[in-house]
mmCIF file of C-alpha atoms in Angstrom:
data_model
loop_
_atom_site.group_PDB
_atom_site.id
_atom_site.type_symbol
_atom_site.label_atom_id
_atom_site.label_comp_id
_atom_site.label_asym_id
_atom_site.label_seq_id
_atom_site.Cartn_x
_atom_site.Cartn_y
_atom_site.Cartn_z
ATOM 1 C CA MET A 199 1.705 -14.486 -11.899
ATOM 2 C CA SER A 200 5.392 -15.056 -11.717
ATOM 3 C CA PHE A 201 7.776 -12.830 -9.851
ATOM 4 C CA SER A 202 11.523 -13.025 -10.107
ATOM 5 C CA GLU A 203 11.957 -12.975 -6.326
ATOM 6 C CA PRO A 204 9.156 -14.811 -4.478
ATOM 7 C CA GLU A 205 10.717 -14.098 -1.160
ATOM 8 C CA ARG A 206 10.714 -10.329 -1.878
ATOM 9 C CA ARG A 207 7.063 -10.545 -2.830
ATOM 10 C CA ARG A 208 6.237 -12.238 0.502
ATOM 11 C CA GLU A 209 8.282 -9.594 2.335
ATOM 12 C CA LEU A 210 6.386 -6.824 0.524
ATOM 13 C CA ALA A 211 3.051 -8.438 1.361
ATOM 14 C CA ALA A 212 3.997 -8.751 5.004
ATOM 15 C CA GLU A 213 5.167 -5.117 5.050
ATOM 16 C CA VAL A 214 1.974 -3.870 3.468
ATOM 17 C CA PHE A 215 -0.122 -5.901 5.874
ATOM 18 C CA SER A 216 1.800 -4.748 8.929
ATOM 19 C CA ARG A 217 1.607 -1.101 7.906
ATOM 20 C CA CYS A 218 -1.863 -0.927 6.439
ATOM 21 C CA TYR A 219 -4.192 -3.526 7.925
ATOM 22 C CA LEU A 220 -6.702 -2.287 10.441
ATOM 23 C CA THR A 221 -9.638 -3.887 12.211
ATOM 24 C CA GLY A 222 -12.709 -2.148 13.510
ATOM 25 C CA GLU A 223 -15.839 -0.691 11.918
ATOM 26 C CA PHE A 224 -15.295 1.071 8.569
ATOM 27 C CA THR A 225 -17.547 2.409 5.854
ATOM 28 C CA LEU A 226 -16.032 1.892 2.389
ATOM 29 C CA ARG A 227 -16.413 4.106 -0.695
ATOM 30 C CA SER A 228 -18.906 1.613 -2.041
ATOM 31 C CA GLY A 229 -21.088 2.272 1.025
ATOM 32 C CA ARG A 230 -20.447 -1.215 2.395
ATOM 33 C CA SER A 231 -19.472 -1.747 6.001
ATOM 34 C CA ALA A 232 -16.312 -3.686 6.747
ATOM 35 C CA ASP A 233 -14.502 -4.945 9.830
ATOM 36 C CA ARG A 234 -11.154 -4.916 8.106
ATOM 37 C CA TYR A 235 -9.563 -2.036 6.237
ATOM 38 C CA PHE A 236 -6.372 -1.405 4.290
ATOM 39 C CA ASP A 237 -5.128 2.082 5.040
ATOM 40 C CA LYS A 238 -3.530 2.621 1.662
ATOM 41 C CA TYR A 239 -2.066 6.020 2.632
ATOM 42 C CA GLN A 240 0.450 4.113 4.769
ATOM 43 C CA PHE A 241 2.091 2.629 1.670
ATOM 44 C CA GLU A 242 1.389 5.566 -0.656
ATOM 45 C CA SER A 243 3.175 8.071 1.652
ATOM 46 C CA ASP A 244 6.302 5.977 2.048
ATOM 47 C CA PRO A 245 8.607 6.563 -0.936
ATOM 48 C CA GLU A 246 10.631 3.372 -0.521
ATOM 49 C CA LEU A 247 7.661 1.059 -0.024
ATOM 50 C CA LEU A 248 5.691 2.742 -2.860
ATOM 51 C CA ALA A 249 8.652 2.392 -5.240
ATOM 52 C CA ALA A 250 9.055 -1.277 -4.310
ATOM 53 C CA LEU A 251 5.345 -1.934 -4.943
ATOM 54 C CA ALA A 252 5.498 -0.077 -8.309
ATOM 55 C CA ALA A 253 8.551 -2.133 -9.308
ATOM 56 C CA GLU A 254 6.585 -5.336 -8.697
ATOM 57 C CA MET A 255 3.435 -3.956 -10.416
ATOM 58 C CA ALA A 256 5.441 -3.114 -13.535
ATOM 59 C CA ALA A 257 5.422 -6.769 -14.488
ATOM 60 C CA LEU A 258 1.599 -6.671 -14.590
ATOM 61 C CA VAL A 259 1.448 -3.805 -17.174
ATOM 62 C CA PRO A 260 0.524 -5.116 -20.650
ATOM 63 C CA ASP A 261 3.142 -4.363 -23.342
ATOM 64 C CA ASP A 262 0.708 -2.404 -25.509
ATOM 65 C CA VAL A 263 -0.216 0.233 -22.904
ATOM 66 C CA GLU A 264 0.485 3.802 -24.041
ATOM 67 C CA LEU A 265 -0.755 5.692 -21.002
ATOM 68 C CA LEU A 266 -1.350 4.974 -17.353
ATOM 69 C CA ALA A 267 -4.414 6.708 -15.818
ATOM 70 C CA GLY A 268 -4.352 7.130 -12.061
ATOM 71 C CA LEU A 269 -7.682 7.752 -10.337
ATOM 72 C CA GLU A 270 -8.186 10.568 -7.827
ATOM 73 C CA MET A 271 -6.994 10.423 -5.079
ATOM 74 C CA GLY A 272 -5.278 7.160 -4.082
ATOM 75 C CA GLY A 273 -4.391 6.146 -7.612
ATOM 76 C CA ILE A 274 -2.323 9.318 -8.182
ATOM 77 C CA PRO A 275 0.716 8.400 -6.034
ATOM 78 C CA VAL A 276 0.551 4.815 -7.341
ATOM 79 C CA VAL A 277 0.415 5.885 -11.015
ATOM 80 C CA THR A 278 3.240 8.338 -10.490
ATOM 81 C CA ALA A 279 5.448 5.612 -9.027
ATOM 82 C CA LEU A 280 4.384 3.093 -11.702
ATOM 83 C CA ALA A 281 5.129 5.631 -14.483
ATOM 84 C CA ALA A 282 8.613 6.060 -12.978
ATOM 85 C CA ALA A 283 9.042 2.285 -12.857
ATOM 86 C CA THR A 284 7.857 1.624 -16.427
ATOM 87 C CA GLY A 285 8.687 4.813 -18.340
ATOM 88 C CA ILE A 286 5.038 5.001 -19.494
ATOM 89 C CA PRO A 287 3.465 8.519 -19.224
ATOM 90 C CA ALA A 288 0.739 9.034 -16.646
ATOM 91 C CA ALA A 289 -2.540 10.978 -16.665
ATOM 92 C CA PHE A 290 -4.335 12.025 -13.468
ATOM 93 C CA VAL A 291 -8.094 11.390 -13.589
ATOM 94 C CA ARG A 292 -10.472 13.438 -11.523
ATOM 95 C CA LYS A 293 -13.873 12.200 -10.297
ATOM 96 C CA ALA A 294 -15.369 15.170 -12.122
ATOM 97 C CA ALA A 295 -13.897 17.777 -14.509
ATOM 98 C CA LYS A 296 -12.807 20.843 -12.652
ATOM 99 C CA GLU A 297 -14.744 23.997 -13.354
ATOM 100 C CA TYR A 298 -11.771 26.346 -13.679
ATOM 101 C CA GLY A 299 -8.484 26.548 -15.547
ATOM 102 C CA THR A 300 -8.319 23.865 -18.195
ATOM 103 C CA ALA A 301 -11.628 22.342 -17.013
ATOM 104 C CA ARG A 302 -10.238 18.864 -17.714
ATOM 105 C CA LEU A 303 -11.238 15.534 -16.347
ATOM 106 C CA ALA A 304 -7.878 13.930 -17.100
ATOM 107 C CA GLU A 305 -4.812 16.006 -16.452
ATOM 108 C CA GLY A 306 -1.500 15.435 -18.258
ATOM 109 C CA PRO A 307 -1.261 13.908 -21.749
ATOM 110 C CA SER A 308 -4.361 13.559 -23.855
ATOM 111 C CA VAL A 309 -6.065 10.193 -23.518
ATOM 112 C CA ALA A 310 -7.693 10.387 -26.952
ATOM 113 C CA GLY A 311 -6.787 7.417 -29.112
ATOM 114 C CA LYS A 312 -4.370 6.001 -26.481
ATOM 115 C CA ARG A 313 -4.364 2.455 -25.089
ATOM 116 C CA VAL A 314 -4.980 3.286 -21.426
ATOM 117 C CA LEU A 315 -4.510 1.188 -18.281
ATOM 118 C CA ILE A 316 -6.417 2.478 -15.257
ATOM 119 C CA VAL A 317 -4.394 2.510 -12.028
ATOM 120 C CA GLU A 318 -6.013 2.359 -8.566
ATOM 121 C CA ASP A 319 -4.820 1.666 -5.077
ATOM 122 C CA VAL A 320 -7.477 -0.549 -3.475
ATOM 123 C CA VAL A 321 -10.450 -2.093 -5.183
ATOM 124 C CA THR A 322 -13.587 -3.343 -3.431
ATOM 125 C CA SER A 323 -16.595 -3.056 -5.810
ATOM 126 C CA GLY A 324 -14.710 -1.460 -8.775
ATOM 127 C CA GLY A 325 -17.267 1.343 -8.793
ATOM 128 C CA GLN A 326 -14.859 4.238 -9.338
ATOM 129 C CA ILE A 327 -12.968 2.286 -12.043
ATOM 130 C CA ARG A 328 -16.275 1.681 -13.864
ATOM 131 C CA LEU A 329 -17.200 5.372 -13.758
ATOM 132 C CA SER A 330 -13.750 6.598 -14.756
ATOM 133 C CA ALA A 331 -13.440 4.003 -17.536
ATOM 134 C CA SER A 332 -16.659 5.301 -19.043
ATOM 135 C CA ASP A 333 -15.480 8.916 -18.689
ATOM 136 C CA LEU A 334 -12.144 8.106 -20.284
ATOM 137 C CA ALA A 335 -13.738 6.179 -23.121
ATOM 138 C CA ASN A 336 -15.957 9.236 -23.762
ATOM 139 C CA LEU A 337 -12.731 11.223 -24.161
ATOM 140 C CA GLY A 338 -11.515 8.736 -26.814
ATOM 141 C CA ALA A 339 -9.365 6.398 -24.657
ATOM 142 C CA VAL A 340 -9.191 2.724 -25.393
ATOM 143 C CA ILE A 341 -9.341 1.056 -21.981
ATOM 144 C CA VAL A 342 -7.152 -2.025 -21.913
ATOM 145 C CA GLY A 343 -7.772 -2.919 -18.287
ATOM 146 C CA ALA A 344 -7.138 -1.855 -14.752
ATOM 147 C CA ILE A 345 -4.460 -2.530 -12.166
ATOM 148 C CA CYS A 346 -4.379 -2.059 -8.421
ATOM 149 C CA VAL A 347 -2.124 -2.683 -5.467
ATOM 150 C CA ILE A 348 -4.813 -4.446 -3.350
ATOM 151 C CA ASP A 349 -7.947 -6.238 -4.531
ATOM 152 C CA ARG A 350 -10.093 -6.714 -1.407
ATOM 153 C CA GLU A 351 -11.592 -9.701 -3.273
ATOM 154 C CA GLU A 352 -15.166 -8.611 -2.639
ATOM 155 C CA GLY A 353 -16.506 -8.872 -6.195
ATOM 156 C CA GLY A 354 -14.839 -5.884 -7.821
ATOM 157 C CA SER A 355 -12.970 -7.993 -10.338
ATOM 158 C CA GLU A 356 -16.099 -9.796 -11.409
ATOM 159 C CA ILE A 357 -18.134 -6.579 -11.668
ATOM 160 C CA LEU A 358 -15.422 -5.002 -13.834
ATOM 161 C CA ALA A 359 -15.300 -8.084 -15.981
ATOM 162 C CA GLU A 360 -18.994 -7.516 -16.793
ATOM 163 C CA ASP A 361 -17.875 -4.234 -18.381
ATOM 164 C CA GLY A 362 -15.051 -5.955 -20.240
ATOM 165 C CA ILE A 363 -12.420 -4.520 -17.911
ATOM 166 C CA ALA A 364 -9.826 -7.076 -16.697
ATOM 167 C CA LEU A 365 -8.437 -6.230 -13.297
ATOM 168 C CA SER A 366 -4.930 -7.240 -12.282
ATOM 169 C CA SER A 367 -3.811 -6.814 -8.694
ATOM 170 C CA LEU A 368 -0.450 -7.026 -7.021
ATOM 171 C CA PHE A 369 -2.059 -8.499 -3.894
ATOM 172 C CA GLY A 370 -5.372 -9.973 -2.895
ATOM 173 C CA GLY A 371 -6.758 -9.340 0.546
ATOM 174 C CA ALA A 372 -6.434 -13.002 1.501
ATOM 175 C CA GLU A 373 -2.791 -13.065 0.396
ATOM 176 C CA LEU A 374 -2.030 -10.060 2.513
ATOM 177 C CA GLU A 375 -3.759 -11.542 5.523
ATOM 178 C CA ALA A 376 -1.872 -14.789 5.055
ATOM 179 C CA ALA A 377 1.420 -12.955 4.818
ATOM 180 C CA GLY A 378 0.544 -10.964 7.978
ATOM 181 C CA ALA A 379 -0.335 -14.138 9.853
ATOM 182 C CA ALA A 380 3.021 -15.639 8.882
ATOM 183 C CA VAL A 381 4.930 -12.788 10.491
ATOM 184 C CA PRO A 382 5.757 -13.338 14.177
ATOM 185 C CA PRO A 383 4.347 -10.652 16.457
ATOM 186 C CA SER A 384 6.820 -7.981 17.445
ATOM 187 C CA SER A 385 7.735 -7.534 21.061
ATOM 188 C CA GLY A 386 7.175 -3.852 21.543
#
């Protein structure tokens, strides 16, 4: 991966780490227990930081993508910012189709026949990406891969590869931890 401004990338990694990294006892969506956690809502709720992350992620979006598909719930703010950074339309993908109104699984433009890149915030096992990729394919989407802000590097990329889904991430967990360790502690 090449970034035009390596120093800016390191600064972003350090910022994400300082704002999002927690230690303690956590249960992840996958059901796994973890002693470290990335509180993604800390970067997703900050418009400046989210825009900066999306600007960096734009370089990871393949040229042939026609639609970005953000997964409920954390992928929604990320896909919105990424759509703004790339000019590629976004769809918002529910975990299950709603039972009222339009009763759609994917809100926004139709995914049928489109080359779709799945957008997620943090990936551990890749479980939700797998489920949503299958649901989107059943709606006629051509899944070209997946992208996330943080890959926890706990096997998700390899599991997704078994399904033919290549995962690109802006940051790996180890990279964020290294960036966080390089930042001198603040004197509060």
